[in-house]
Amino acid sequence: MKKGIFILITINFIVAICFFLTYGPISHFRNFLITTAMTTKDHKYLARIFYSEDMINKVLSENTVEGFSNGTDTSQIDIGGNDEDYKYASTYEKEILDHKKNDVYKLIEFEYNGYDAYLVAVYDPTRISLIQTSKLGSYGQTLLNMAKDNNALVAINAGGFEDPNGQGNGGTPMGVVIKNNKVVWGDSSTPATMAGFTDDGILLLSYDSPNEAIKQGMKDAIQFGPFLIVNGVSATINGNGGWGINPRTAIAQRKDGIVLFLVIDGNGANKYNWSGRGGATLDDVITIFERYGAYNAVNMDGGASTNLIIKNKLWNNPCAISSTGERELPNGWMVK
Amino acid sequence: MKEKKKTRIKFKKINILIALNILFLLGCCIFYGSRLIYYYKMEHPKVVANEELVDLITLKKNVTTVGSGLYKNDDGYVYKGDNISNYVQYSGRIWRVVSVDKDNNIKLITDDAQTSLVWGISTDYKKSYVRSWLNDDNNNIKSFYQGLGDTSNLVKTKTCIDEISEDSITCDDYVEDNIGLLSAYEYQLAGGKDSYLNIEQYWWTSNINNDETAWYVYSKGSLNDTSYSGTIYYSYGVRPTVTIKGTSKIKSGDGSSDNPYNLDSPTTNILNKKYVGNYISYSGYTWRIIETDDKYVKIVMDGVVKDDNEDYYTSFGTTNYYSANSKVGNYLNKKFYNSLTNKDYILQSNFYAGRYDYSNKYDFNSITEYNEKMKVGLLQLGELFVTDVSKYFLATRTKTTDNNIYQVLEDGRIYAGDLTDELMVRPTLYLKADLAIQSGSGIQKDPYIIG
């Protein structure tokens, strides 16, 4: 009898904690649960179990990344602009700038909030271009296969894709894709949140129409966001930003033209713990980019799409449900 | 003694508290458990890929001996009654499973009428217009069979052609074609007007009576046999049947109306590679593909033209000949055309304005007799999906001096109405064949978006 009562009290205690976290006066856990679940492609039900649609919408509206009024001012980027006797502003900057003369890129690995993070500094941004699945519109390819097909030194995933019921095959990009100064996917005349590179290797973040962006020199681009840093100003994050905690991929460019590919892992393939699949918030991503001197930065597709390939090897620990954690994707950014 | 009583009361109180506590916990489990199941299922519809269709249909749990459902009989299986999850998506259209034969072949019927036609002047099904429209490849317009996508899994369909009466509905004599028509016998076997086959519209069966008229199902779901009056022949809906191999693999779905068994393979994202029957979104309207070709894709609006966000009503004009100069034609080729976006997608093409009456024996091939090149046209009698929408003008007419133009009624009939009737307008266009599809799954709820 006593043992039974003890078990019952323990269960009650656990239930009380759960109720306190989900419905209590402290909104942190509630916001974390809703924003994380609602930004996944196929785990939104984890928020809907506990909250009404009205509550979910309210939380999402209170946790946002505020947009910018303008896109990138390309005249502020001076590729290779650092003097030879430039003094490092911080240890983080030293990590980037301290490299051999002929290095194409440098990989910096570190841990952030207990998760593995990878920062690739690309010294010549004109070597960056968009790679796409060979069967655009029908089937996606793993980033590893795209990188192999294109002899890429480094590759990260780029835009999102249509994913009905989590069954998408990565073949249908979500939104606009520009490749070699041409719109290869999406509506060319409607303004969109696009990120890409000009012919000169400048990261151009644009709210214009694809046609207008091409006129401004956009060579390769995808439609994704949000913009995290524009012209040196970091985005205003309301609450936790509304994107929860997930594996992240993001790109940035410093004023001296060095491009930063950032990949932050979560718990890896098929591994969930109490905090979900883990990773970072967009606020974390901005913090990391600020450390490394990013002048413009943008979020790419994350979650199970987050992939880093270096020299034809899967470098990070992605979390898609497959033997390697990879999934088929529509496109990626490569350094050649 | 008092102490004992006190202890017993205290013990009873604790037991009540424990019981209430367990009830509360159980209530929580049930409440949140049911929400978990509900939302998980909503976000993850059941996908049963690569199963054979016949295996899913004839699962033991699906077979019933009472009420609506799948019944086993000497010939195989047959669906009876209403509210049945026997939906199939095949070749861009929604079908219902009628029966499974001894060879595990599955008979399907379209869930709605595919066009509206006169059954035939001859009372022999073999010489009827409906059979020709369904199967013949030498007509002036493409047959229903020619418009189907992958036909590799089809086998010949049996169509019962017995002469029947109200007292004797049989199925002994039959023909075999690629595409068939449902017989009155099969309609009755499924439960007649109380079955899933009753769509509250007029549509033809394959049988005739001894008075040389064809049998049809009318809007209240009963069988009737008044298919003409003098030289006036009635146009009713045509619901084709096909027979598909039971070994056909499904790509997804559970057979429900929201999630039909899907037999359609993914196609290349180019417009003319999509199925006839698929839905597309263009210029703010939803359209349906009615014909594909190497050079063009013909589409018809899945609805009617809006003007200032209201359904646009108009009379047909002063003559019953549809042209770019007629009242309706002028509106469509000027004001409506100018309101469309991406006009470079549209091909100027021939639109027909043929005559359809006893003078040409109601032969649907005569609809192509007259034509004019323009940008926006109207649908013709005999073209696909005529009865998807009602209360609108067709371009098909009777003789010029009659001042009659065909219009579509809510119950699926075609009616030669007056030119001055105020009706809605349902345009049709020819688009370039090689337009890229950007997104969407091609169903009505999620049409393809063209770039």
PDB file of C-alpha atoms in Angstrom, chain A residues 13 24 37 67 80 84 88 90 98 115 150 194 201 218 221 237 252 263 269 276 299 334:
ATOM      1  CA  PHE A  13       4.898  15.191  -8.999  1.00  0.00           C
ATOM      2  CA  GLY A  24       2.641  27.773 -15.887  1.00  0.00           C
ATOM      3  CA  ALA A  37       7.849  22.087 -33.047  1.00  0.00           C
ATOM      4  CA  GLY A  67      12.913  42.018 -41.129  1.00  0.00           C
ATOM      5  CA  GLY A  80      40.602  41.109 -50.021  1.00  0.00           C
ATOM      6  CA  GLU A  84      48.910  42.607 -44.713  1.00  0.00           C
ATOM      7  CA  TYR A  88      43.273  40.891 -35.330  1.00  0.00           C
ATOM      8  CA  SER A  90      39.769  39.226 -31.390  1.00  0.00           C
ATOM      9  CA  ASP A  98      45.473  33.243 -39.566  1.00  0.00           C
ATOM     10  CA  TYR A 115      26.522  20.827 -29.837  1.00  0.00           C
ATOM     11  CA  ASN A 150      30.480  18.844 -59.113  1.00  0.00           C
ATOM     12  CA  MET A 194      16.539  35.840 -51.566  1.00  0.00           C
ATOM     13  CA  GLY A 201      31.408  37.054 -55.056  1.00  0.00           C
ATOM     14  CA  MET A 218      22.866  38.220 -58.727  1.00  0.00           C
ATOM     15  CA  ALA A 221      20.513  32.581 -55.361  1.00  0.00           C
ATOM     16  CA  ILE A 237      14.961  39.030 -32.193  1.00  0.00           C
ATOM     17  CA  ALA A 252      27.621  35.132 -43.871  1.00  0.00           C
ATOM     18  CA  VAL A 263      26.799  24.397 -39.625  1.00  0.00           C
ATOM     19  CA  ALA A 269      20.523  10.724 -36.720  1.00  0.00           C
ATOM     20  CA  GLY A 276      14.129  17.279 -28.977  1.00  0.00           C
ATOM     21  CA  ASN A 299      19.756  31.557 -42.358  1.00  0.00           C
ATOM     22  CA  MET A 334      29.741  24.703 -52.968  1.00  0.00           C
TER      23      MET A 334
END
